[in-house]
Amino acid sequence: MTNEVRVRFAPSPTGALHIGGAHTALFNWLWARHTGGKFILRIEDTDRVRSTAEYEQTIMDGMRWLDLDWDEGPDVGGDYGPYRQTERLDLYNKYAQQLLDEGKAYKDGNAIIYKVPLGLDIGFDDEVYGHIDYKSDALVDGRTGVMKDIVLIKSDGFPTYNYAVVIDDHLMNITHVIRGEDHISNTPKQVLLYKALGWEMPKFAHLPMILGKDKKKLSKRHGATSVYEYRDMGYLPSSIFNFLALLGWAPKGNVEIFDRDLAVKEYQLCDINRKSSVFDFDKLNYINQSHITEMPAEEKFELIRPFWEGMGVDCSKLSMDYLTKVFAIMAGRGKTIKELAEFSDYLVTFAPVAARYDASDLTEEHRAMLKAFCGEFMAARPATPEAMLAFAREWGEKHDAKLKDIAMPLRWMLTGYKVSPGIFEVIELLGFDEVTSRLKHYGLL
Ligand code: GLU
């Protein structure tokens, strides 16, 4: 029991689950699942102005979307609750009072402040960054020469982050504190408080910073930052999981595309790279495309359906057999489910094609040639894409028409796009009846 790994994700509910938060949650979750330990969700809601119940929900929804399930938390409970800091004020007061009684803290108005002693070693061993040297003397204000003591409880009765985190991590039996590198500077203060309270410290593992391509800290400027934005753009949770796991870690053999089971099996804290990692959209897109391609048709349909519906494309009458062929012909096209939905809309219904293309670019001469071709082509109904191509080639030679002058307008009339899978594959999939009706719309039959 005492050897069980217990890790926590401790977001402040002051915004949606962003990429950095999801990364931290994921790296904790992986450690819990790899070791068979517990993953705890603790809500650090002591910022009364910025914390909201809605953000708490959004963060949980984001974690659920990524399938990062927690074993203890405000919604599921657990033996170490409550799991919201605002519900733990009595605990913070109790230990602040203890430090007051021991003469280690003092009051300033209603605030309770820990008096930092000089000459204390408050360095720590970080699982990722190695030993971080720190002396309490470094907390002396360089300009005034006065020690910057640590506020435990503010005058409004709420604890500070550095204090509450120590109380909670200790009382919740946290074995590993895994969090962003930006918290390294807070850790010596927390070490100080562990020492003051006479408590054993957890292990610390700080995660490398995530940078944009310009090597600056990842922010809105670099694009979407909340996990939801990625969902709405049509990224799969398994792709975001895969991508985030690669920010600072990699399975053996430099495997780039993997699922959660493989990550759980191979994940090790000691393999985390301390070099900051770069958020590379091209890589994310490549990962997403790979995950989309590998996904079974049924699952893909569940994901694509809302995008088609959102675009006004009625997909309610499609058979799984037809959908399977749609996904096969579209393999490797579209970086996201949203793009896949857009790029394949003409395989579901004609309306968007008609909206995109009106054939007004065709000259009378070109139109006449196409009419002649379509008449013969539809009468022949060649059975396979290969036979269709052969037919078009031969017809073109006989009538002095270039293949591209036949295929390009056909592509526009059947797909409404300049780029699509091979047009004869598209014709085979749509079937001659549908093709006939589309060509009639453009007056070619
Ligand atoms: N509430 C803190 C944050 O969101 C938690 C930091 C920690 O994990 O200790 O940054």
CSV table of C-alpha atoms in Angstrom, one decimal, residues 7-379:
chain,number,residue,atom,x,y,z
A,7,VAL,CA,0.1,11.2,-8.6
A,8,ARG,CA,-2.1,14.2,-9.1
A,9,PHE,CA,-3.2,16.7,-11.7
A,10,ALA,CA,-4.0,19.9,-9.9
A,11,PRO,CA,-5.5,22.4,-12.3
A,12,SER,CA,-6.8,25.8,-11.3
A,13,PRO,CA,-10.3,26.2,-12.8
A,14,THR,CA,-9.6,29.5,-14.4
A,15,GLY,CA,-9.8,28.5,-18.0
A,16,ALA,CA,-10.4,25.6,-20.3
A,17,LEU,CA,-8.0,22.6,-20.4
A,18,HIS,CA,-5.1,23.9,-22.5
A,19,ILE,CA,-2.4,22.0,-24.2
A,20,GLY,CA,0.1,22.5,-21.4
A,21,GLY,CA,-2.4,21.3,-18.8
A,22,ALA,CA,-3.4,18.3,-20.9
A,23,HIS,CA,0.3,17.4,-21.3
A,24,THR,CA,0.8,17.5,-17.5
A,25,ALA,CA,-2.3,15.5,-16.9
A,26,LEU,CA,-1.2,12.9,-19.5
A,27,PHE,CA,2.3,12.5,-18.0
A,28,ASN,CA,0.8,11.9,-14.6
A,29,TRP,CA,-1.8,9.6,-15.9
A,30,LEU,CA,0.8,7.5,-17.7
A,31,TRP,CA,2.8,7.1,-14.6
A,32,ALA,CA,-0.2,6.0,-12.6
A,33,ARG,CA,-1.3,3.6,-15.3
A,34,HIS,CA,2.2,2.2,-15.9
A,35,THR,CA,2.8,1.5,-12.3
A,36,GLY,CA,-0.8,0.4,-11.4
A,37,GLY,CA,-1.0,3.4,-9.0
A,38,LYS,CA,-3.6,6.1,-8.6
A,39,PHE,CA,-4.3,9.2,-10.6
A,40,ILE,CA,-5.9,12.0,-8.6
A,41,LEU,CA,-7.7,15.1,-9.8
A,42,ARG,CA,-7.4,18.0,-7.4
A,43,ILE,CA,-9.1,21.3,-8.1
A,44,GLU,CA,-7.0,24.3,-7.0
A,45,ASP,CA,-9.7,26.9,-6.8
A,46,THR,CA,-8.3,29.3,-4.2
A,47,ASP,CA,-8.3,32.1,-6.8
A,48,ARG,CA,-11.8,33.2,-5.9
A,49,VAL,CA,-12.0,35.8,-8.7
A,50,ARG,CA,-10.9,33.7,-11.6
A,51,SER,CA,-12.1,30.2,-10.6
A,52,THR,CA,-15.5,29.0,-11.8
A,53,ALA,CA,-17.6,25.8,-11.6
A,54,GLU,CA,-17.9,25.9,-15.4
A,55,TYR,CA,-14.2,25.8,-16.0
A,56,GLU,CA,-14.0,22.9,-13.6
A,57,GLN,CA,-16.5,21.1,-15.7
A,58,THR,CA,-14.7,22.0,-19.0
A,59,ILE,CA,-11.4,20.8,-17.6
A,60,MET,CA,-13.0,17.5,-16.6
A,61,ASP,CA,-14.8,17.2,-20.0
A,62,GLY,CA,-11.5,17.8,-21.8
A,63,MET,CA,-9.8,15.1,-19.7
A,64,ARG,CA,-12.7,12.7,-20.4
A,65,TRP,CA,-12.4,13.5,-24.1
A,66,LEU,CA,-8.7,12.4,-23.9
A,67,ASP,CA,-9.8,9.4,-21.9
A,68,LEU,CA,-7.6,10.4,-18.9
A,69,ASP,CA,-9.7,8.8,-16.2
A,70,TRP,CA,-9.0,9.7,-12.6
A,71,ASP,CA,-9.4,7.4,-9.6
A,72,GLU,CA,-10.1,10.1,-7.0
A,73,GLY,CA,-11.5,13.6,-7.5
A,74,PRO,CA,-14.2,16.0,-6.7
A,75,ASP,CA,-16.8,14.1,-8.7
A,76,VAL,CA,-15.9,10.5,-7.8
A,77,GLY,CA,-14.7,11.1,-4.3
A,78,GLY,CA,-12.0,9.0,-2.6
A,79,ASP,CA,-10.4,8.4,0.8
A,80,TYR,CA,-8.3,11.6,0.7
A,81,GLY,CA,-11.0,14.2,0.0
A,82,PRO,CA,-12.3,16.7,-0.3
A,83,TYR,CA,-10.6,17.3,-3.6
A,84,ARG,CA,-11.4,21.0,-4.0
A,85,GLN,CA,-9.0,23.3,-2.1
A,86,THR,CA,-11.8,25.7,-1.1
A,87,GLU,CA,-13.3,22.7,0.8
A,88,ARG,CA,-10.1,22.1,2.7
A,89,LEU,CA,-9.7,25.5,4.5
A,90,ASP,CA,-9.9,23.9,7.9
A,91,LEU,CA,-6.9,21.7,7.1
A,92,TYR,CA,-4.8,24.7,5.9
A,93,ASN,CA,-5.7,26.6,9.1
A,94,LYS,CA,-4.9,23.6,11.3
A,95,TYR,CA,-1.3,23.3,10.1
A,96,ALA,CA,-0.8,27.1,9.9
A,97,GLN,CA,-1.9,27.2,13.6
A,98,GLN,CA,0.6,24.4,14.3
A,99,LEU,CA,3.4,26.5,12.8
A,100,LEU,CA,2.3,29.5,14.8
A,101,ASP,CA,2.3,27.5,18.0
A,102,GLU,CA,5.8,26.2,17.2
A,103,GLY,CA,7.0,29.8,16.7
A,104,LYS,CA,7.8,29.1,13.1
A,105,ALA,CA,5.2,31.4,11.7
A,106,TYR,CA,3.8,34.8,12.7
A,107,LYS,CA,0.7,36.8,12.1
A,108,ASP,CA,0.4,40.0,10.2
A,109,GLY,CA,-3.2,41.2,10.6
A,110,ASN,CA,-5.2,38.2,9.6
A,111,ALA,CA,-2.5,36.7,7.4
A,112,ILE,CA,-0.3,33.9,8.7
A,113,ILE,CA,3.3,34.0,7.5
A,114,TYR,CA,6.1,31.5,7.7
A,115,LYS,CA,9.4,32.9,8.9
A,116,VAL,CA,12.1,31.7,6.6
A,117,PRO,CA,15.3,30.7,8.5
A,118,LEU,CA,18.7,31.5,7.0
A,119,GLY,CA,21.2,29.0,6.1
A,120,LEU,CA,18.9,26.2,5.2
A,121,ASP,CA,19.5,23.8,2.3
A,122,ILE,CA,16.3,23.7,0.3
A,123,GLY,CA,17.5,22.1,-2.9
A,124,PHE,CA,15.9,18.9,-4.2
A,125,ASP,CA,16.5,16.1,-6.6
A,126,ASP,CA,14.4,16.3,-9.7
A,127,GLU,CA,13.6,13.1,-11.6
A,128,VAL,CA,14.0,15.0,-14.9
A,129,TYR,CA,16.4,17.9,-14.2
A,130,GLY,CA,18.7,16.3,-11.6
A,131,HIS,CA,19.7,18.0,-8.5
A,132,ILE,CA,18.6,21.6,-8.1
A,133,ASP,CA,20.7,23.5,-5.7
A,134,TYR,CA,19.0,26.1,-3.4
A,135,LYS,CA,19.7,27.8,-0.1
A,136,SER,CA,17.1,29.6,1.9
A,137,ASP,CA,19.4,32.6,1.9
A,138,ALA,CA,18.5,33.1,-1.8
A,139,LEU,CA,15.0,34.1,-0.6
A,140,VAL,CA,16.5,37.3,0.9
A,141,ASP,CA,15.5,40.4,-1.1
A,142,GLY,CA,18.6,41.5,-2.9
A,143,ARG,CA,17.8,45.1,-2.6
A,144,THR,CA,16.5,45.5,0.9
A,145,GLY,CA,18.4,42.6,2.5
A,146,VAL,CA,15.2,41.5,4.2
A,147,MET,CA,14.0,37.9,4.1
A,148,LYS,CA,11.0,37.4,1.9
A,149,ASP,CA,9.0,35.2,4.3
A,150,ILE,CA,6.3,32.9,2.9
A,151,VAL,CA,2.7,33.8,3.2
A,152,LEU,CA,0.7,30.7,4.2
A,153,ILE,CA,-2.8,32.1,4.7
A,154,LYS,CA,-3.7,35.4,3.2
A,155,SER,CA,-5.7,38.0,5.1
A,156,ASP,CA,-8.9,36.9,3.2
A,157,GLY,CA,-8.5,33.4,4.9
A,158,PHE,CA,-7.4,31.6,1.7
A,159,PRO,CA,-4.1,29.7,1.5
A,160,THR,CA,-1.4,30.6,-1.0
A,161,TYR,CA,-0.5,28.1,-3.7
A,162,ASN,CA,2.9,27.2,-2.3
A,163,TYR,CA,1.4,26.4,1.1
A,164,ALA,CA,-1.8,24.6,0.1
A,165,VAL,CA,0.0,22.4,-2.4
A,166,VAL,CA,2.3,21.1,0.3
A,167,ILE,CA,-0.5,20.4,2.7
A,168,ASP,CA,-2.5,18.6,0.0
A,169,ASP,CA,0.3,16.6,-1.5
A,170,HIS,CA,1.3,15.4,1.9
A,171,LEU,CA,-2.2,14.6,3.2
A,172,MET,CA,-3.2,13.0,-0.1
A,173,ASN,CA,-0.1,10.7,0.1
A,174,ILE,CA,1.2,12.0,-3.3
A,175,THR,CA,4.4,10.0,-4.1
A,176,HIS,CA,5.4,11.9,-7.3
A,177,VAL,CA,4.7,15.6,-8.1
A,178,ILE,CA,4.8,15.7,-11.9
A,179,ARG,CA,4.1,19.2,-13.3
A,180,GLY,CA,5.3,21.9,-15.6
A,181,GLU,CA,8.9,23.2,-15.6
A,182,ASP,CA,7.5,26.7,-14.7
A,183,HIS,CA,7.0,25.3,-11.1
A,184,ILE,CA,10.7,24.5,-10.5
A,185,SER,CA,11.1,28.0,-9.0
A,186,ASN,CA,8.3,27.3,-6.5
A,187,THR,CA,9.7,24.0,-5.4
A,188,PRO,CA,12.4,25.3,-3.0
A,189,LYS,CA,9.7,27.2,-1.0
A,190,GLN,CA,7.6,24.0,-0.9
A,191,VAL,CA,10.7,22.0,0.2
A,192,LEU,CA,11.1,24.6,3.0
A,193,LEU,CA,7.5,24.0,4.2
A,194,TYR,CA,8.0,20.2,4.1
A,195,LYS,CA,11.0,20.7,6.3
A,196,ALA,CA,9.1,23.1,8.6
A,197,LEU,CA,6.3,20.6,9.1
A,198,GLY,CA,8.7,17.6,9.4
A,199,TRP,CA,7.2,15.8,6.5
A,200,GLU,CA,8.8,13.5,4.0
A,201,MET,CA,8.9,15.0,0.5
A,202,PRO,CA,7.4,13.4,-2.6
A,203,LYS,CA,9.6,12.9,-5.6
A,204,PHE,CA,9.5,15.8,-8.0
A,205,ALA,CA,9.5,15.5,-11.8
A,206,HIS,CA,9.3,18.7,-13.8
A,207,LEU,CA,8.2,18.5,-17.4
A,208,PRO,CA,10.0,20.3,-20.1
A,209,MET,CA,8.4,23.4,-21.5
A,210,ILE,CA,6.4,23.3,-24.7
A,211,LEU,CA,7.5,25.9,-27.2
A,212,GLY,CA,6.1,27.2,-30.5
A,213,LYS,CA,8.0,26.7,-33.7
A,214,ASP,CA,9.6,30.1,-33.1
A,215,LYS,CA,11.1,28.7,-29.8
A,216,LYS,CA,8.9,31.0,-27.7
A,217,LYS,CA,6.6,29.7,-24.9
A,218,LEU,CA,3.5,28.2,-26.5
A,219,SER,CA,0.7,30.7,-26.5
A,220,LYS,CA,-2.4,31.8,-28.4
A,221,ARG,CA,-0.2,33.4,-31.0
A,222,HIS,CA,0.8,29.9,-32.1
A,223,GLY,CA,-2.7,28.8,-32.8
A,224,ALA,CA,-5.3,26.9,-30.8
A,225,THR,CA,-4.4,26.3,-27.2
A,226,SER,CA,-7.5,24.6,-25.7
A,227,VAL,CA,-8.0,20.9,-26.1
A,228,TYR,CA,-11.6,21.6,-27.3
A,229,GLU,CA,-10.4,23.7,-30.2
A,230,TYR,CA,-8.5,20.6,-31.4
A,231,ARG,CA,-11.6,18.4,-31.0
A,232,ASP,CA,-13.7,20.9,-33.0
A,233,MET,CA,-11.1,21.1,-35.7
A,234,GLY,CA,-11.5,17.3,-36.1
A,235,TYR,CA,-8.4,16.0,-34.3
A,236,LEU,CA,-8.9,12.6,-32.8
A,237,PRO,CA,-8.3,12.2,-29.0
A,238,SER,CA,-6.0,9.3,-29.8
A,239,SER,CA,-3.9,11.7,-32.0
A,240,ILE,CA,-3.7,14.4,-29.4
A,241,PHE,CA,-2.7,11.7,-26.8
A,242,ASN,CA,0.0,10.4,-29.1
A,243,PHE,CA,1.2,13.9,-30.0
A,244,LEU,CA,1.3,15.1,-26.4
A,245,ALA,CA,3.1,12.0,-25.2
A,246,LEU,CA,5.8,12.8,-27.7
A,247,LEU,CA,6.4,16.2,-26.2
A,248,GLY,CA,9.3,15.2,-24.0
A,249,TRP,CA,9.1,11.4,-24.2
A,250,ALA,CA,9.2,8.7,-26.8
A,251,PRO,CA,8.8,4.9,-26.8
A,252,LYS,CA,11.7,2.7,-27.6
A,253,GLY,CA,12.9,2.6,-31.2
A,254,ASN,CA,11.6,6.1,-32.0
A,255,VAL,CA,8.2,4.8,-32.8
A,256,GLU,CA,6.1,7.9,-33.7
A,257,ILE,CA,2.6,6.5,-34.2
A,258,PHE,CA,1.3,4.6,-31.2
A,259,ASP,CA,-1.8,4.0,-29.0
A,260,ARG,CA,-2.3,4.5,-25.3
A,261,ASP,CA,-1.6,0.9,-24.5
A,262,LEU,CA,1.9,1.0,-25.9
A,263,ALA,CA,2.5,4.3,-24.1
A,264,VAL,CA,1.3,2.9,-20.8
A,265,LYS,CA,3.5,-0.1,-21.2
A,266,GLU,CA,6.7,1.7,-22.0
A,267,TYR,CA,6.4,5.0,-20.1
A,268,GLN,CA,9.2,5.8,-17.6
A,269,LEU,CA,9.8,9.0,-15.7
A,270,CYS,CA,13.5,8.6,-16.2
A,271,ASP,CA,13.1,8.7,-20.0
A,272,ILE,CA,11.6,12.2,-19.9
A,273,ASN,CA,13.8,14.5,-21.9
A,274,ARG,CA,14.6,17.8,-20.2
A,275,LYS,CA,15.0,19.6,-23.4
A,276,SER,CA,12.0,21.8,-24.2
A,277,SER,CA,9.9,20.4,-27.0
A,278,VAL,CA,8.4,22.1,-30.0
A,279,PHE,CA,4.7,22.1,-30.8
A,280,ASP,CA,4.9,21.1,-34.5
A,281,PHE,CA,1.6,21.3,-36.3
A,282,ASP,CA,2.9,19.4,-39.3
A,283,LYS,CA,3.7,16.5,-37.0
A,284,LEU,CA,0.4,16.7,-35.3
A,285,ASN,CA,-1.3,16.6,-38.7
A,286,TYR,CA,0.8,13.6,-39.8
A,287,ILE,CA,-0.1,11.8,-36.5
A,288,ASN,CA,-3.8,12.7,-36.9
A,289,GLN,CA,-3.9,11.5,-40.5
A,290,SER,CA,-2.3,8.2,-39.5
A,291,HIS,CA,-4.8,7.6,-36.7
A,292,ILE,CA,-7.7,8.5,-38.9
A,293,THR,CA,-6.5,6.1,-41.6
A,294,GLU,CA,-6.1,3.3,-39.1
A,295,MET,CA,-9.6,3.8,-37.5
A,296,PRO,CA,-12.4,1.3,-38.3
A,297,ALA,CA,-15.1,2.7,-40.6
A,298,GLU,CA,-17.8,2.5,-37.9
A,299,GLU,CA,-15.8,4.7,-35.5
A,300,LYS,CA,-14.9,7.1,-38.3
A,301,PHE,CA,-18.5,7.5,-39.2
A,302,GLU,CA,-19.4,8.4,-35.6
A,303,LEU,CA,-16.8,11.1,-35.7
A,304,ILE,CA,-17.4,12.5,-39.1
A,305,ARG,CA,-21.2,12.5,-38.8
A,306,PRO,CA,-21.4,15.7,-36.8
A,307,PHE,CA,-19.2,17.5,-39.2
A,308,TRP,CA,-21.3,16.4,-42.2
A,309,GLU,CA,-24.4,17.4,-40.4
A,310,GLY,CA,-22.9,20.7,-39.4
A,311,MET,CA,-22.3,21.3,-43.1
A,312,GLY,CA,-25.9,20.4,-44.0
A,313,VAL,CA,-24.8,17.2,-45.6
A,314,ASP,CA,-27.5,14.5,-45.0
A,315,CYS,CA,-25.6,11.3,-44.3
A,316,SER,CA,-28.4,9.4,-42.7
A,317,LYS,CA,-29.0,7.0,-45.6
A,318,LEU,CA,-25.5,5.8,-46.2
A,319,SER,CA,-24.8,2.1,-45.8
A,320,MET,CA,-21.7,1.0,-43.9
A,321,ASP,CA,-20.6,-0.8,-47.0
A,322,TYR,CA,-20.7,2.4,-49.0
A,323,LEU,CA,-19.0,4.4,-46.2
A,324,THR,CA,-16.2,1.9,-46.0
A,325,LYS,CA,-15.5,2.5,-49.7
A,326,VAL,CA,-15.7,6.2,-49.2
A,327,PHE,CA,-13.1,6.1,-46.4
A,328,ALA,CA,-11.0,3.7,-48.5
A,329,ILE,CA,-10.9,6.1,-51.5
A,330,MET,CA,-10.2,9.0,-49.2
A,331,ALA,CA,-7.4,7.4,-47.3
A,332,GLY,CA,-4.6,9.8,-46.7
A,333,ARG,CA,-6.7,12.8,-47.6
A,334,GLY,CA,-7.6,15.4,-45.0
A,335,LYS,CA,-5.5,16.2,-42.0
A,336,THR,CA,-8.5,16.2,-39.7
A,337,ILE,CA,-11.9,14.6,-39.6
A,338,LYS,CA,-13.3,18.1,-40.5
A,339,GLU,CA,-11.2,18.2,-43.6
A,340,LEU,CA,-12.1,14.6,-44.4
A,341,ALA,CA,-15.8,15.6,-44.1
A,342,GLU,CA,-15.3,18.6,-46.4
A,343,PHE,CA,-13.2,16.8,-49.0
A,344,SER,CA,-15.6,13.9,-49.3
A,345,ASP,CA,-19.0,15.8,-49.2
A,346,TYR,CA,-19.7,15.0,-52.9
A,347,LEU,CA,-19.6,11.3,-52.2
A,348,VAL,CA,-22.6,11.8,-49.9
A,349,THR,CA,-24.7,14.4,-51.8
A,350,PHE,CA,-24.7,16.5,-54.9
A,351,ALA,CA,-25.9,19.8,-53.4
A,352,PRO,CA,-22.4,21.1,-52.4
A,353,VAL,CA,-21.0,20.3,-55.8
A,354,ALA,CA,-23.7,22.3,-57.5
A,355,ALA,CA,-23.0,25.2,-55.1
A,356,ARG,CA,-19.2,25.1,-55.9
A,357,TYR,CA,-19.3,24.7,-59.7
A,358,ASP,CA,-21.6,26.1,-62.3
A,359,ALA,CA,-19.7,25.1,-65.5
A,360,SER,CA,-19.7,28.7,-66.7
A,361,ASP,CA,-16.0,28.4,-67.6
A,362,LEU,CA,-16.7,25.9,-70.4
A,363,THR,CA,-16.6,27.2,-74.0
A,364,GLU,CA,-19.3,26.0,-76.4
A,365,GLU,CA,-16.8,23.9,-78.2
A,366,HIS,CA,-15.5,22.2,-75.0
A,367,ARG,CA,-19.1,21.6,-74.0
A,368,ALA,CA,-19.9,20.0,-77.3
A,369,MET,CA,-16.9,17.7,-77.0
A,370,LEU,CA,-17.9,16.7,-73.5
A,371,LYS,CA,-21.5,16.0,-74.5
A,372,ALA,CA,-20.3,13.7,-77.3
A,373,PHE,CA,-18.0,11.9,-74.9
A,374,CYS,CA,-20.5,11.6,-72.1
A,375,GLY,CA,-23.1,10.2,-74.4
A,376,GLU,CA,-20.8,7.4,-75.6
A,377,PHE,CA,-19.2,6.8,-72.2
A,378,MET,CA,-22.6,6.4,-70.5
A,379,ALA,CA,-23.8,4.1,-73.2
